[in-house]
Short mmCIF file of C-alpha atoms (C1' of nucleotides) in Angstrom, two decimals:
data_model
loop_
_atom_site.label_atom_id
_atom_site.label_comp_id
_atom_site.label_asym_id
_atom_site.label_seq_id
_atom_site.Cartn_x
_atom_site.Cartn_y
_atom_site.Cartn_z
CA UNK S 17 -30.75 30.04 26.27
CA UNK S 18 -30.73 33.79 26.40
CA UNK S 19 -33.04 35.96 28.43
CA UNK S 20 -33.03 39.73 28.72
CA UNK S 21 -29.59 40.11 30.37
CA UNK S 22 -27.90 37.83 27.85
CA UNK S 23 -29.50 39.61 24.91
CA UNK S 24 -28.60 42.99 26.41
CA UNK S 25 -24.98 41.82 26.76
CA UNK S 26 -24.87 40.74 23.13
CA UNK S 27 -26.54 43.96 21.95
CA UNK S 28 -24.04 46.18 23.79
CA UNK S 29 -21.08 44.25 22.44
CA UNK S 30 -22.43 44.14 18.88
CA UNK S 31 -23.06 47.88 18.98
CA UNK S 32 -19.38 48.45 19.72
CA UNK S 33 -18.22 46.00 17.09
CA UNK S 34 -20.32 46.70 14.02
CA UNK S 35 -21.75 50.24 14.07
CA UNK S 36 -20.56 52.10 10.99
CA UNK S 37 -19.72 48.89 9.17
CA UNK S 38 -21.47 47.94 5.93
CA UNK S 39 -22.78 44.53 4.88
CA UNK S 40 -20.93 43.51 1.73
CA UNK S 41 -22.48 40.06 1.34
CA UNK S 42 -24.64 37.53 3.14
CA UNK S 43 -23.90 33.78 2.98
CA UNK S 44 -26.57 31.38 4.17
CA UNK S 45 -25.47 27.87 5.10
CA UNK S 46 -28.75 26.70 6.52
CA UNK S 47 -31.86 28.79 6.32
CA UNK S 48 -34.64 26.52 7.46
CA UNK S 49 -36.23 27.53 9.76
CA UNK S 50 -34.08 30.53 10.69
CA UNK S 51 -34.35 33.02 7.83
CA UNK S 52 -37.96 34.08 7.37
CA UNK S 53 -39.05 34.49 3.78
CA UNK S 54 -37.26 34.25 0.48
CA UNK S 55 -33.48 33.87 0.72
CA UNK S 56 -32.56 35.93 -2.34
CA UNK S 57 -34.77 38.71 -1.05
CA UNK S 58 -33.17 38.47 2.38
CA UNK S 59 -29.68 38.87 0.95
CA UNK S 60 -30.72 41.63 -1.41
CA UNK S 61 -32.47 43.55 1.37
CA UNK S 62 -29.31 43.62 3.47
CA UNK S 63 -26.38 43.99 1.06
CA UNK S 64 -24.89 47.48 0.99
CA UNK S 65 -26.68 48.64 4.14
CA UNK S 66 -24.82 50.24 7.01
CA UNK S 67 -25.27 49.34 10.69
CA UNK S 68 -26.30 52.50 12.52
CA UNK S 69 -27.27 51.02 15.89
CA UNK S 70 -28.14 47.78 17.67
CA UNK S 71 -31.02 47.81 20.12
CA UNK S 72 -32.95 45.38 22.27
CA UNK S 73 -36.69 44.93 22.78
CA UNK S 74 -37.47 42.09 25.20
CA UNK S 75 -35.37 39.18 23.87
CA UNK S 76 -35.21 40.54 20.33
CA UNK S 77 -32.17 42.19 18.79
CA UNK S 78 -32.94 45.05 16.42
CA UNK S 79 -30.29 46.18 13.98
CA UNK S 80 -30.91 49.69 12.61
CA UNK S 81 -29.69 49.95 9.04
CA UNK S 82 -29.18 52.82 6.63
CA UNK S 83 -30.76 53.32 4.14
CA UNK S 84 -33.59 52.77 6.58
CA UNK S 85 -34.35 49.12 7.22
CA UNK S 86 -34.28 46.74 10.19
CA UNK S 87 -32.88 43.31 10.83
CA UNK S 88 -34.76 41.71 13.72
CA UNK S 89 -33.21 38.65 15.36
CA UNK S 90 -34.27 36.25 18.09
CA UNK S 91 -31.74 33.82 19.57
CA UNK S 92 -34.31 31.40 21.04
CA UNK S 93 -32.41 28.61 22.83
CA UNK S 94 -28.99 28.36 21.21
CA UNK S 95 -28.59 31.30 18.83
CA UNK S 96 -25.37 33.32 18.99
CA UNK S 97 -23.84 36.31 17.26
CA UNK S 98 -20.09 36.22 16.92
CA UNK S 99 -17.93 38.94 15.39
CA UNK S 100 -14.51 37.84 14.25
CA UNK S 101 -11.89 37.96 11.58
CA UNK S 102 -13.28 36.12 8.56
CA UNK S 103 -13.35 32.33 8.62
CA UNK S 104 -12.43 30.33 5.54
CA UNK S 105 -15.03 27.66 6.15
CA UNK S 106 -18.20 27.77 8.25
CA UNK S 107 -17.96 25.80 11.49
CA UNK S 108 -20.54 23.16 12.27
CA UNK S 109 -23.38 25.36 13.54
CA UNK S 110 -22.72 28.55 11.57
CA UNK S 111 -26.02 29.34 9.81
CA UNK S 112 -25.50 32.80 8.29
CA UNK S 113 -22.42 34.92 7.63
CA UNK S 114 -22.73 38.68 7.32
CA UNK S 115 -19.51 39.71 5.59
CA UNK S 116 -18.58 43.30 6.37
CA UNK S 117 -16.75 45.89 4.28
CA UNK S 118 -14.13 46.29 7.03
CA UNK S 119 -13.16 42.70 6.28
CA UNK S 120 -14.64 41.36 9.51
CA UNK S 121 -17.52 38.97 9.79
CA UNK S 122 -20.67 38.81 11.90
CA UNK S 123 -21.74 35.17 12.27
CA UNK S 124 -25.16 33.89 13.28
CA UNK S 125 -24.57 30.49 14.83
CA UNK S 126 -27.35 28.28 16.17
CA UNK S 127 -27.14 24.63 17.22
CA UNK S 128 -30.86 23.95 17.33
CA UNK S 129 -32.01 26.28 14.55
CA UNK S 130 -34.85 27.80 16.56
CA UNK S 131 -33.48 31.32 16.12
CA UNK S 132 -35.08 33.74 13.69
CA UNK S 133 -33.83 36.47 11.36
CA UNK S 134 -36.32 38.85 9.77
CA UNK S 135 -36.06 42.06 7.75
CA UNK S 136 -38.53 44.98 8.02
CA UNK S 137 -38.73 48.39 6.43
CA UNK S 138 -41.02 49.42 9.25
CA UNK S 139 -40.85 47.87 12.74
CA UNK S 140 -44.59 48.37 13.10
CA UNK S 141 -44.96 45.53 10.59
CA UNK S 142 -43.47 43.00 13.01
CA UNK S 143 -46.28 41.06 14.62
CA UNK S 144 -44.03 39.54 17.24
CA UNK S 145 -42.75 42.93 18.42
CA UNK S 146 -46.28 44.30 18.52
CA UNK S 147 -47.48 41.63 20.93
CA UNK S 148 -44.86 42.31 23.61
CA UNK S 149 -45.72 43.57 27.08
CA UNK S 150 -43.77 46.04 29.19
CA UNK S 151 -40.00 46.16 29.57
CA UNK S 152 -39.17 45.06 33.10
CA UNK S 153 -36.45 47.70 33.50
CA UNK S 154 -38.71 50.52 32.34
CA UNK S 155 -40.90 52.94 34.25
CA UNK S 156 -43.97 51.02 33.07
CA UNK S 157 -43.07 48.29 35.58
CA UNK S 158 -45.34 49.49 38.37
CA UNK S 159 -47.60 48.15 41.07
CA UNK S 160 -50.57 49.68 39.28
CA UNK S 161 -49.82 47.76 36.08
CA UNK S 162 -49.99 44.40 37.86
CA UNK S 163 -52.98 45.18 40.04
CA UNK S 164 -54.92 46.46 37.05
CA UNK S 165 -54.03 43.65 34.66
CA UNK S 166 -53.66 40.65 36.98
CA UNK S 167 -55.39 41.50 40.22
CA UNK S 168 -58.09 38.87 39.72
CA UNK S 169 -56.24 36.34 37.56
CA UNK S 170 -56.19 32.69 38.63
CA UNK S 171 -53.09 31.87 36.59
CA UNK S 172 -49.96 30.67 38.37
CA UNK S 173 -47.50 33.47 39.03
CA UNK S 174 -44.64 31.58 37.35
CA UNK S 175 -46.66 31.30 34.17
CA UNK S 176 -47.59 34.98 34.19
CA UNK S 177 -44.00 36.09 34.63
CA UNK S 178 -42.92 33.99 31.66
CA UNK S 179 -45.72 35.46 29.52
CA UNK S 180 -44.04 37.87 27.10
CA UNK S 181 -47.36 39.63 26.45
CA UNK S 182 -47.34 40.83 30.09
CA UNK S 183 -43.66 41.29 31.00
CA UNK S 184 -41.31 40.99 28.04
CA UNK S 185 -37.82 39.65 28.56
CA UNK S 186 -37.92 37.28 31.53
CA UNK S 187 -37.23 33.59 31.00
CA UNK S 188 -36.98 30.40 32.97
CA UNK S 189 -33.81 31.13 34.95
CA UNK S 190 -34.63 34.63 36.11
CA UNK S 191 -38.26 33.92 37.00
CA UNK S 192 -37.15 31.16 39.41
CA UNK S 193 -34.54 33.49 40.89
CA UNK S 194 -36.92 36.45 41.24
CA UNK S 195 -39.62 34.38 42.97
CA UNK S 196 -37.04 32.92 45.35
CA UNK S 197 -35.82 36.38 46.37
CA UNK S 198 -39.41 37.56 46.68
CA UNK S 199 -40.19 34.48 48.84
CA UNK S 200 -43.24 33.64 46.72
CA UNK S 201 -44.24 30.09 45.81
CA UNK S 202 -44.25 29.74 42.00
CA UNK S 203 -47.59 27.90 42.09
CA UNK S 204 -49.45 30.73 43.81
CA UNK S 205 -52.37 32.15 41.87
CA UNK S 206 -51.63 35.61 40.55
CA UNK S 207 -54.80 36.98 42.12
CA UNK S 208 -53.53 36.02 45.58
CA UNK S 209 -50.41 38.20 45.29
CA UNK S 210 -50.82 41.23 47.57
CA UNK S 211 -49.43 44.71 47.05
CA UNK S 212 -46.43 44.15 49.27
CA UNK S 213 -45.56 40.99 47.33
CA UNK S 214 -45.96 42.71 43.95
CA UNK S 215 -43.57 45.35 45.19
CA UNK S 216 -41.05 42.66 46.04
CA UNK S 217 -41.45 41.11 42.61
CA UNK S 218 -40.86 44.47 40.95
CA UNK S 219 -37.88 45.25 43.18
CA UNK S 220 -36.14 41.93 42.67
CA UNK S 221 -36.92 41.73 38.96
CA UNK S 222 -35.10 45.00 38.44
CA UNK S 223 -32.30 44.13 40.87
CA UNK S 224 -31.59 40.68 39.47
CA UNK S 225 -31.74 41.77 35.84
CA UNK S 226 -29.40 44.68 36.51
CA UNK S 227 -26.93 42.51 38.40
CA UNK S 228 -27.07 39.90 35.65
CA UNK S 229 -26.36 42.56 33.01
CA UNK S 230 -23.41 43.80 35.07
CA UNK S 231 -22.08 40.25 34.99
CA UNK S 232 -22.64 39.83 31.24
CA UNK S 233 -25.45 37.32 31.69
CA UNK S 234 -25.63 33.69 32.76
CA UNK S 235 -23.86 30.81 31.04
CA UNK S 236 -25.18 27.38 31.99
CA UNK S 237 -23.95 25.66 28.88
CA UNK S 238 -24.49 27.39 25.56
CA UNK S 239 -24.67 31.15 26.03
CA UNK S 240 -21.65 33.01 24.66
CA UNK S 241 -20.81 36.65 24.27
CA UNK S 242 -19.84 38.20 20.96
CA UNK S 243 -16.19 37.40 21.62
CA UNK S 244 -17.11 33.82 22.63
CA UNK S 245 -16.53 34.47 26.34
CA UNK S 246 -19.09 33.24 28.87
CA UNK S 247 -21.26 35.31 31.21
CA UNK S 248 -20.58 35.27 34.95
CA UNK S 249 -23.97 35.57 36.66
CA UNK S 250 -24.30 31.78 37.08
CA UNK S 251 -22.18 32.07 40.23
CA UNK S 252 -24.94 34.17 41.81
CA UNK S 253 -27.86 31.86 41.02
CA UNK S 254 -29.59 30.67 44.20
CA UNK S 255 -32.12 28.11 42.95
CA UNK S 256 -32.00 27.54 39.18
CA UNK S 257 -30.58 24.08 38.39
CA UNK S 258 -29.93 23.50 42.13
CA UNK S 259 -32.34 20.62 42.76
CA UNK S 260 -31.48 18.86 46.04
CA UNK S 261 -28.93 21.44 47.08
CA UNK S 262 -29.50 23.25 50.37
CA UNK S 263 -31.37 26.54 50.23
CA UNK S 264 -28.94 29.41 50.92
CA UNK S 265 -31.42 30.84 53.45
CA UNK S 266 -32.71 27.83 55.40
CA UNK S 267 -30.88 24.71 54.23
CA UNK S 268 -34.00 22.93 52.94
CA UNK S 269 -33.28 21.03 49.70
CA UNK S 270 -34.27 23.00 46.62
CA UNK S 271 -37.19 21.38 44.77
CA UNK S 272 -37.74 20.97 41.06
CA UNK S 273 -41.28 20.93 39.71
CA UNK S 274 -42.67 21.23 36.19
CA UNK S 275 -44.98 24.09 35.19
CA UNK S 276 -45.99 24.74 31.59
CA UNK S 277 -43.65 21.95 30.53
CA UNK S 278 -40.68 23.84 32.02
CA UNK S 279 -38.63 23.27 35.15
CA UNK S 280 -39.21 25.51 38.14
CA UNK S 281 -36.78 25.53 41.06
CA UNK S 282 -37.77 26.82 44.48
CA UNK S 283 -37.43 26.46 48.23
CA UNK S 284 -40.62 24.98 49.69
CA UNK S 285 -39.83 26.49 53.10
CA UNK S 286 -38.89 30.05 52.16
CA UNK S 287 -41.38 30.48 49.35
CA UNK S 288 -44.97 30.59 50.53
"C1'" DA B 3 -59.28 32.74 28.70
"C1'" DG B 4 -56.03 29.58 29.57
"C1'" DC B 5 -54.47 24.93 30.05
"C1'" DG B 6 -51.80 20.77 28.39
"C1'" DG B 7 -49.51 18.73 24.68
"C1'" DA B 8 -46.89 18.75 20.60
"C1'" DA B 9 -43.87 20.84 17.39
"C1'" DC B 10 -39.82 23.27 15.69
"C1'" DC B 11 -34.20 21.11 16.02
"C1'" DT B 12 -29.71 19.27 17.90
"C1'" DG B 13 -26.92 17.82 21.56
"C1'" DT B 14 -25.71 15.92 26.10
"C1'" DC B 15 -26.15 13.20 30.07
"C1'" DG B 16 -27.57 9.42 33.07
"C1'" DG B 17 -29.35 4.77 33.62
"C1'" DC B 18 -29.51 0.07 32.36
"C1'" DT F 24 -20.43 0.26 23.88
"C1'" DG F 25 -25.15 1.15 22.76
"C1'" DC F 26 -29.74 2.33 23.14
"C1'" DC F 27 -33.50 5.12 25.26
"C1'" DG F 28 -35.55 8.62 27.66
"C1'" DA F 29 -35.20 13.07 29.82
"C1'" DC F 30 -33.80 17.46 29.47
"C1'" DA F 31 -32.07 22.16 27.61
"C1'" DG F 32 -31.74 30.45 29.00
"C1'" DG F 33 -37.93 29.95 23.72
"C1'" DT F 34 -42.05 30.48 21.16
"C1'" DT F 35 -46.21 29.06 18.62
"C1'" DC F 36 -50.07 26.35 17.26
"C1'" DC F 37 -53.91 23.27 18.13
"C1'" DG F 38 -57.64 21.21 20.58
"C1'" DC F 39 -60.37 21.17 24.58
#
DNA sequence: AGCGGAACCTGTCGGC
DNA sequence: TGCCGACAGGTTCCGC
């Protein structure tokens, strides 16, 4: 479900809602496979700690706690954080409740249970964070980075853009949208992308992500904000989930193909 | 190195 | 109505 803009939306809203609050107890309704490690340890590591900040790295949420400790979360496909007045009973897909001293509740809800929750004393111990490539909205996102790392690669450009070890934070929706705007066929080999085209990819990656963040992300079906509202960027999507619909530029029907076992949507006329 | 395939789970939708 | 396959904003592991 959530890619960088959706995670960023959730992070910003959580930061407003929970900073300064203290975890009084943790109730786990279904741990497998969400909570990594021993459950008693997980609860013990978190109880009594105060939320100091909520940050994002790629699609990970990082909760800064005091005394110093970190809760690292990944929403995968259907994970959600909801902050609300306390419930009496968990609803169907509630997996973990973080009860707060203010009396409110932060709920981790996840239909498919792919999401992950991990605790670290030192973020450097997280293997998954270590492996991540550059942040697409950072200054590291340069022409030089792509030429140097991918200039001679034969991999398909779609696959490279989804690779979190290279660019960290893009997912299936935004990669289709970025390549459409950049007018690049998703099956092109990365080595065939010229400087001008890389510049377009960089420009539209930043533009689309920023616009999506402004619109609180994209809701196709499952994504929800902390207050259970939907995002609004779906109204600006040009190709994702638009198979057979006319291209907004040339009217050619949008095509759906499968790459890396995932759908790709593109215009065969505009994207060369 | 990098591909395809399967796995982790649950839910929804379309076709017959 | 019911069953079956395809598909879903993600990641990881395994074998070639």
